């Protein structure tokens, strides 16, 4: 039994690392998932996880639920809840929780954040994160706290720049000073060619972790209700595509990612603006 638990635990760890699944840098939301996980310039509820600065000036309260079944394995499910609310003309607060794994290997993250306009067309966001890592009993548990920063800017009409840094001071878990959380940096650009067509690209780098060196995707929106998406991330290569439907205050997004070795990952998110 112990051998089986150890094998499953190591498998979950290996898949999470190989597939860029560290909880500290996880994206959320099937919209960004459908465009190759480009997320630093996407302004929606899921910016709570993807770039806290991009929640700024969302002018309605919103909440969302996200789930993905990575590679169709029950051991590698990932889910998230997000909430954001404008508190004054140029600032928003946000809350989020997410969870990955199964009983022998799982980690969770809770986050609280605030975004604020700094200058004309420049916004900053800060999240405080609490993380919990739980493994089979003879591997132990770990807890830690860190923070993440984001910047979002629209220097010219229809063009956006997003910058995101997770754990910039290279914090360790409390129980083990040698067990470091990843330091992750991302830079994204997007351009809205018309009301219908969005192009987004992103690059990133991680220390003590992993993030693809390139991600890119396109989104085409038909009659402001239906969206069609496609994207790619590289090293390793993963293809993605997705659909979205918006009616009144509700949005439903579906996405599918195909990894060249590990296979298919279906994803779904639902969000609502109040």
mmCIF file of C-alpha atoms in Angstrom:
data_model
loop_
_atom_site.group_PDB
_atom_site.id
_atom_site.type_symbol
_atom_site.label_atom_id
_atom_site.label_comp_id
_atom_site.label_asym_id
_atom_site.label_seq_id
_atom_site.Cartn_x
_atom_site.Cartn_y
_atom_site.Cartn_z
ATOM 1 C CA UNK A 1 0.000 0.000 0.000
ATOM 2 C CA UNK A 2 2.808 2.417 0.878
ATOM 3 C CA UNK A 3 4.486 1.715 -2.461
ATOM 4 C CA UNK A 4 1.228 2.455 -4.291
ATOM 5 C CA UNK A 5 0.715 5.715 -2.382
ATOM 6 C CA UNK A 6 4.309 6.755 -3.066
ATOM 7 C CA UNK A 7 3.960 6.051 -6.792
ATOM 8 C CA UNK A 8 0.684 7.997 -7.045
ATOM 9 C CA UNK A 9 2.119 10.884 -5.051
ATOM 10 C CA UNK A 10 5.221 11.091 -7.222
ATOM 11 C CA UNK A 11 3.022 10.876 -10.340
ATOM 12 C CA UNK A 12 0.874 13.793 -9.200
ATOM 13 C CA UNK A 13 3.956 15.854 -8.369
ATOM 14 C CA UNK A 14 5.613 15.027 -11.682
ATOM 15 C CA UNK A 15 2.500 15.888 -13.692
ATOM 16 C CA UNK A 16 1.989 19.159 -11.826
ATOM 17 C CA UNK A 17 5.568 20.259 -12.469
ATOM 18 C CA UNK A 18 5.790 18.953 -16.048
ATOM 19 C CA UNK A 19 2.472 20.582 -16.948
ATOM 20 C CA UNK A 20 3.193 23.951 -15.334
ATOM 21 C CA UNK A 21 0.691 23.247 -12.581
ATOM 22 C CA UNK A 22 2.327 24.846 -9.554
ATOM 23 C CA UNK A 23 -0.446 26.215 -7.348
ATOM 24 C CA UNK A 24 1.536 29.410 -6.778
ATOM 25 C CA UNK A 25 1.349 30.447 -10.422
ATOM 26 C CA UNK A 26 -1.825 28.771 -11.632
ATOM 27 C CA UNK A 27 -4.063 30.595 -14.050
ATOM 28 C CA UNK A 28 -7.820 30.368 -13.668
ATOM 29 C CA UNK A 29 -10.732 30.933 -16.014
ATOM 30 C CA UNK A 30 -11.599 29.092 -19.206
ATOM 31 C CA UNK A 31 -11.444 32.274 -21.284
ATOM 32 C CA UNK A 32 -7.678 32.687 -20.837
ATOM 33 C CA UNK A 33 -7.280 28.895 -21.017
ATOM 34 C CA UNK A 34 -8.783 28.956 -24.508
ATOM 35 C CA UNK A 35 -6.221 31.478 -25.761
ATOM 36 C CA UNK A 36 -3.154 29.557 -24.648
ATOM 37 C CA UNK A 37 -3.333 30.645 -20.984
ATOM 38 C CA UNK A 38 -2.387 34.194 -21.918
ATOM 39 C CA UNK A 39 -3.817 35.983 -18.922
ATOM 40 C CA UNK A 40 -1.916 39.079 -17.746
ATOM 41 C CA UNK A 41 -3.939 41.485 -19.921
ATOM 42 C CA UNK A 42 -7.356 39.820 -19.599
ATOM 43 C CA UNK A 43 -9.686 41.973 -17.499
ATOM 44 C CA UNK A 44 -12.341 39.748 -15.931
ATOM 45 C CA UNK A 45 -13.147 38.085 -12.610
ATOM 46 C CA UNK A 46 -10.266 35.636 -13.028
ATOM 47 C CA UNK A 47 -7.717 38.453 -12.925
ATOM 48 C CA UNK A 48 -7.908 37.787 -9.165
ATOM 49 C CA UNK A 49 -5.482 34.915 -9.908
ATOM 50 C CA UNK A 50 -3.992 35.935 -13.247
ATOM 51 C CA UNK A 51 -2.961 39.557 -12.659
ATOM 52 C CA UNK A 52 -4.416 41.419 -9.660
ATOM 53 C CA UNK A 53 -3.927 44.808 -11.346
ATOM 54 C CA UNK A 54 -6.392 43.837 -14.096
ATOM 55 C CA UNK A 55 -9.309 43.781 -11.629
ATOM 56 C CA UNK A 56 -9.026 47.558 -11.280
ATOM 57 C CA UNK A 57 -11.948 49.511 -12.697
ATOM 58 C CA UNK A 58 -14.115 46.471 -13.243
ATOM 59 C CA UNK A 59 -17.220 48.461 -12.409
ATOM 60 C CA UNK A 60 -19.508 45.650 -11.247
ATOM 61 C CA UNK A 61 -19.331 43.066 -8.466
ATOM 62 C CA UNK A 62 -18.589 39.653 -9.942
ATOM 63 C CA UNK A 63 -17.978 36.086 -8.812
ATOM 64 C CA UNK A 64 -16.854 32.954 -10.633
ATOM 65 C CA UNK A 65 -16.352 29.197 -10.392
ATOM 66 C CA UNK A 66 -13.679 27.331 -12.380
ATOM 67 C CA UNK A 67 -12.739 23.675 -12.775
ATOM 68 C CA UNK A 68 -10.403 21.702 -14.992
ATOM 69 C CA UNK A 69 -9.781 17.973 -15.194
ATOM 70 C CA UNK A 70 -6.130 17.800 -16.132
ATOM 71 C CA UNK A 71 -5.387 15.011 -18.574
ATOM 72 C CA UNK A 72 -8.657 13.329 -17.525
ATOM 73 C CA UNK A 73 -7.078 12.053 -14.281
ATOM 74 C CA UNK A 74 -8.995 12.320 -11.011
ATOM 75 C CA UNK A 75 -5.703 12.849 -9.144
ATOM 76 C CA UNK A 76 -4.980 16.102 -10.997
ATOM 77 C CA UNK A 77 -8.225 18.056 -10.770
ATOM 78 C CA UNK A 78 -7.944 21.792 -10.187
ATOM 79 C CA UNK A 79 -10.718 24.132 -9.049
ATOM 80 C CA UNK A 80 -10.986 27.808 -8.114
ATOM 81 C CA UNK A 81 -13.451 30.365 -6.744
ATOM 82 C CA UNK A 82 -13.020 34.104 -7.303
ATOM 83 C CA UNK A 83 -14.793 37.271 -6.172
ATOM 84 C CA UNK A 84 -14.054 40.931 -6.842
ATOM 85 C CA UNK A 85 -15.819 44.166 -5.952
ATOM 86 C CA UNK A 86 -15.219 47.831 -6.747
ATOM 87 C CA UNK A 87 -14.903 49.840 -3.525
ATOM 88 C CA UNK A 88 -14.479 53.295 -5.043
ATOM 89 C CA UNK A 89 -13.957 54.895 -8.448
ATOM 90 C CA UNK A 90 -10.377 53.689 -8.921
ATOM 91 C CA UNK A 91 -9.971 50.649 -6.636
ATOM 92 C CA UNK A 92 -11.187 47.045 -6.282
ATOM 93 C CA UNK A 93 -10.866 44.361 -3.621
ATOM 94 C CA UNK A 94 -10.720 40.655 -4.441
ATOM 95 C CA UNK A 95 -10.846 37.226 -2.807
ATOM 96 C CA UNK A 96 -9.945 33.809 -4.187
ATOM 97 C CA UNK A 97 -9.376 30.187 -3.213
ATOM 98 C CA UNK A 98 -8.099 27.318 -5.330
ATOM 99 C CA UNK A 99 -7.234 23.652 -4.832
ATOM 100 C CA UNK A 100 -5.253 21.040 -6.759
ATOM 101 C CA UNK A 101 -4.714 17.309 -6.302
ATOM 102 C CA UNK A 102 -6.155 14.396 -4.355
ATOM 103 C CA UNK A 103 -5.875 12.999 -0.829
ATOM 104 C CA UNK A 104 -2.247 11.848 -1.069
ATOM 105 C CA UNK A 105 -0.954 14.999 -2.747
ATOM 106 C CA UNK A 106 -2.794 18.306 -2.731
ATOM 107 C CA UNK A 107 -2.192 21.990 -2.322
ATOM 108 C CA UNK A 108 -4.476 24.905 -1.685
ATOM 109 C CA UNK A 109 -4.162 28.657 -1.879
ATOM 110 C CA UNK A 110 -6.236 31.476 -0.388
ATOM 111 C CA UNK A 111 -5.705 35.039 -1.585
ATOM 112 C CA UNK A 112 -6.932 38.509 -0.717
ATOM 113 C CA UNK A 113 -6.054 41.482 -2.872
ATOM 114 C CA UNK A 114 -6.486 45.124 -3.724
ATOM 115 C CA UNK A 115 -5.985 47.015 -6.986
ATOM 116 C CA UNK A 116 -5.613 50.754 -7.430
ATOM 117 C CA UNK A 117 -5.169 53.252 -10.230
ATOM 118 C CA UNK A 118 -1.739 54.911 -9.940
ATOM 119 C CA UNK A 119 -1.707 57.255 -12.924
ATOM 120 C CA UNK A 120 -3.738 57.743 -16.084
ATOM 121 C CA UNK A 121 -3.922 54.331 -17.778
ATOM 122 C CA UNK A 122 -1.659 52.650 -15.183
ATOM 123 C CA UNK A 123 -2.962 50.298 -12.489
ATOM 124 C CA UNK A 124 -1.314 48.209 -9.776
ATOM 125 C CA UNK A 125 -2.555 45.205 -7.803
ATOM 126 C CA UNK A 126 -1.276 43.392 -4.710
ATOM 127 C CA UNK A 127 -2.369 39.955 -3.417
ATOM 128 C CA UNK A 128 -1.460 38.348 -0.103
ATOM 129 C CA UNK A 129 -1.426 34.538 -0.354
ATOM 130 C CA UNK A 130 -1.598 31.705 2.150
ATOM 131 C CA UNK A 131 -0.564 28.272 0.820
ATOM 132 C CA UNK A 132 -0.987 24.787 2.205
ATOM 133 C CA UNK A 133 0.764 21.689 0.838
ATOM 134 C CA UNK A 134 -0.392 18.253 2.008
ATOM 135 C CA UNK A 135 1.283 14.965 1.045
ATOM 136 C CA UNK A 136 1.051 11.357 2.213
ATOM 137 C CA UNK A 137 1.779 11.280 5.948
ATOM 138 C CA UNK A 138 5.412 10.222 5.709
ATOM 139 C CA UNK A 139 6.100 13.062 3.244
ATOM 140 C CA UNK A 140 4.632 15.700 5.550
ATOM 141 C CA UNK A 141 2.800 18.982 5.212
ATOM 142 C CA UNK A 142 3.899 22.553 4.681
ATOM 143 C CA UNK A 143 2.388 26.020 4.981
ATOM 144 C CA UNK A 144 3.552 29.385 3.784
ATOM 145 C CA UNK A 145 2.695 32.998 3.015
ATOM 146 C CA UNK A 146 3.852 35.220 0.198
ATOM 147 C CA UNK A 147 2.590 37.988 -2.061
ATOM 148 C CA UNK A 148 2.203 38.766 -5.751
ATOM 149 C CA UNK A 149 2.233 42.032 -7.663
ATOM 150 C CA UNK A 150 0.724 43.070 -10.961
ATOM 151 C CA UNK A 151 0.756 46.076 -13.281
ATOM 152 C CA UNK A 152 -1.733 46.802 -16.046
ATOM 153 C CA UNK A 153 -1.564 49.633 -18.576
ATOM 154 C CA UNK A 154 -3.324 50.813 -21.720
ATOM 155 C CA UNK A 155 -0.860 53.350 -23.154
ATOM 156 C CA UNK A 156 -2.868 53.707 -26.367
ATOM 157 C CA UNK A 157 -6.385 52.738 -27.346
ATOM 158 C CA UNK A 158 -6.967 48.966 -27.747
ATOM 159 C CA UNK A 159 -3.380 48.075 -26.709
ATOM 160 C CA UNK A 160 -2.715 46.625 -23.236
ATOM 161 C CA UNK A 161 0.403 45.605 -21.304
ATOM 162 C CA UNK A 162 0.363 43.352 -18.248
ATOM 163 C CA UNK A 163 3.197 42.530 -15.829
ATOM 164 C CA UNK A 164 2.905 39.915 -13.080
ATOM 165 C CA UNK A 165 5.356 38.721 -10.406
ATOM 166 C CA UNK A 166 4.671 35.971 -7.882
ATOM 167 C CA UNK A 167 6.784 35.590 -4.722
ATOM 168 C CA UNK A 168 9.341 38.279 -5.691
ATOM 169 C CA UNK A 169 11.344 37.862 -2.439
ATOM 170 C CA UNK A 170 11.761 34.067 -2.844
ATOM 171 C CA UNK A 171 9.901 33.026 0.321
ATOM 172 C CA UNK A 172 10.161 29.470 1.702
ATOM 173 C CA UNK A 173 7.529 27.338 3.415
ATOM 174 C CA UNK A 174 7.439 27.739 7.202
ATOM 175 C CA UNK A 175 8.288 24.130 8.043
ATOM 176 C CA UNK A 176 11.201 23.765 5.620
ATOM 177 C CA UNK A 177 13.497 26.651 4.746
ATOM 178 C CA UNK A 178 14.919 24.652 1.851
ATOM 179 C CA UNK A 179 11.489 24.173 0.278
ATOM 180 C CA UNK A 180 11.134 27.306 -1.837
ATOM 181 C CA UNK A 181 8.022 28.570 -3.560
ATOM 182 C CA UNK A 182 8.524 29.468 -7.217
ATOM 183 C CA UNK A 183 9.440 33.001 -8.214
ATOM 184 C CA UNK A 184 7.465 33.641 -11.393
ATOM 185 C CA UNK A 185 7.538 36.634 -13.735
ATOM 186 C CA UNK A 186 5.248 37.212 -16.719
ATOM 187 C CA UNK A 187 4.916 39.893 -19.368
ATOM 188 C CA UNK A 188 1.883 40.031 -21.643
ATOM 189 C CA UNK A 189 0.678 42.171 -24.546
ATOM 190 C CA UNK A 190 -2.704 42.271 -26.232
ATOM 191 C CA UNK A 191 -4.313 44.228 -29.029
ATOM 192 C CA UNK A 192 -7.999 44.588 -29.829
ATOM 193 C CA UNK A 193 -8.159 44.935 -33.607
ATOM 194 C CA UNK A 194 -11.895 45.551 -33.520
ATOM 195 C CA UNK A 195 -14.824 44.907 -31.205
ATOM 196 C CA UNK A 196 -14.617 41.312 -32.418
ATOM 197 C CA UNK A 197 -10.943 40.297 -32.662
ATOM 198 C CA UNK A 198 -8.383 40.106 -29.831
ATOM 199 C CA UNK A 199 -4.750 38.972 -30.131
ATOM 200 C CA UNK A 200 -2.755 38.222 -26.955
ATOM 201 C CA UNK A 201 0.827 37.040 -26.401
ATOM 202 C CA UNK A 202 2.820 36.406 -23.245
ATOM 203 C CA UNK A 203 6.238 35.296 -22.056
ATOM 204 C CA UNK A 204 7.478 34.271 -18.633
ATOM 205 C CA UNK A 205 10.201 32.797 -16.487
ATOM 206 C CA UNK A 206 10.234 30.887 -13.185
ATOM 207 C CA UNK A 207 12.873 30.180 -10.553
ATOM 208 C CA UNK A 208 12.226 27.031 -8.468
ATOM 209 C CA UNK A 209 9.301 26.366 -10.782
ATOM 210 C CA UNK A 210 8.186 26.361 -14.402
ATOM 211 C CA UNK A 211 6.214 28.501 -16.824
ATOM 212 C CA UNK A 212 6.117 28.294 -20.653
ATOM 213 C CA UNK A 213 8.462 30.707 -22.412
ATOM 214 C CA UNK A 214 5.779 31.697 -24.940
ATOM 215 C CA UNK A 215 1.990 31.730 -24.997
ATOM 216 C CA UNK A 216 -0.305 33.250 -27.563
ATOM 217 C CA UNK A 217 -3.903 33.170 -28.715
ATOM 218 C CA UNK A 218 -6.773 34.844 -30.532
ATOM 219 C CA UNK A 219 -10.387 35.452 -29.604
ATOM 220 C CA UNK A 220 -13.170 36.242 -32.057
ATOM 221 C CA UNK A 221 -16.481 37.492 -30.656
ATOM 222 C CA UNK A 222 -19.660 37.277 -32.693
ATOM 223 C CA UNK A 223 -22.508 39.694 -31.952
ATOM 224 C CA UNK A 224 -21.087 40.361 -28.474
ATOM 225 C CA UNK A 225 -22.421 37.052 -27.174
ATOM 226 C CA UNK A 226 -20.500 34.146 -28.750
ATOM 227 C CA UNK A 227 -16.714 33.853 -28.566
ATOM 228 C CA UNK A 228 -14.377 31.455 -30.370
ATOM 229 C CA UNK A 229 -10.795 31.018 -29.148
ATOM 230 C CA UNK A 230 -7.562 29.258 -30.046
ATOM 231 C CA UNK A 231 -4.037 29.370 -28.635
ATOM 232 C CA UNK A 232 -0.689 27.698 -28.117
ATOM 233 C CA UNK A 233 1.967 27.571 -25.401
ATOM 234 C CA UNK A 234 5.510 26.373 -26.006
ATOM 235 C CA UNK A 235 8.127 24.315 -24.162
ATOM 236 C CA UNK A 236 6.384 21.985 -23.845
ATOM 237 C CA UNK A 237 3.904 22.517 -26.672
ATOM 238 C CA UNK A 238 0.229 22.615 -25.698
ATOM 239 C CA UNK A 239 -2.610 23.544 -28.043
ATOM 240 C CA UNK A 240 -5.864 25.052 -26.807
ATOM 241 C CA UNK A 241 -9.240 26.126 -28.091
ATOM 242 C CA UNK A 242 -12.437 27.311 -26.462
ATOM 243 C CA UNK A 243 -15.926 28.757 -26.659
ATOM 244 C CA UNK A 244 -17.754 31.388 -24.643
ATOM 245 C CA UNK A 245 -21.333 32.569 -24.316
ATOM 246 C CA UNK A 246 -22.503 35.696 -22.523
ATOM 247 C CA UNK A 247 -26.080 36.584 -21.722
ATOM 248 C CA UNK A 248 -27.203 39.327 -19.357
ATOM 249 C CA UNK A 249 -24.720 39.202 -16.447
ATOM 250 C CA UNK A 250 -23.731 35.555 -16.844
ATOM 251 C CA UNK A 251 -20.789 34.171 -18.828
ATOM 252 C CA UNK A 252 -20.051 30.508 -19.511
ATOM 253 C CA UNK A 253 -16.688 29.538 -20.970
ATOM 254 C CA UNK A 254 -15.395 26.157 -22.111
ATOM 255 C CA UNK A 255 -11.825 25.319 -23.092
ATOM 256 C CA UNK A 256 -9.786 22.277 -24.061
ATOM 257 C CA UNK A 257 -6.010 21.976 -23.974
ATOM 258 C CA UNK A 258 -4.034 19.223 -25.661
ATOM 259 C CA UNK A 259 -0.566 18.384 -24.343
ATOM 260 C CA UNK A 260 1.692 16.555 -26.777
ATOM 261 C CA UNK A 261 2.522 13.856 -24.207
ATOM 262 C CA UNK A 262 -0.098 13.927 -21.438
ATOM 263 C CA UNK A 263 -3.231 14.389 -23.547
ATOM 264 C CA UNK A 264 -6.481 16.347 -23.174
ATOM 265 C CA UNK A 265 -7.588 18.690 -20.364
ATOM 266 C CA UNK A 266 -11.196 19.986 -20.417
ATOM 267 C CA UNK A 267 -11.913 23.242 -18.538
ATOM 268 C CA UNK A 268 -15.034 25.191 -17.630
ATOM 269 C CA UNK A 269 -15.764 28.445 -15.846
ATOM 270 C CA UNK A 270 -18.936 30.315 -14.960
ATOM 271 C CA UNK A 271 -19.003 33.913 -13.782
ATOM 272 C CA UNK A 272 -21.739 36.365 -12.950
ATOM 273 C CA UNK A 273 -21.826 40.155 -12.701
ATOM 274 C CA UNK A 274 -24.234 41.614 -10.157
#
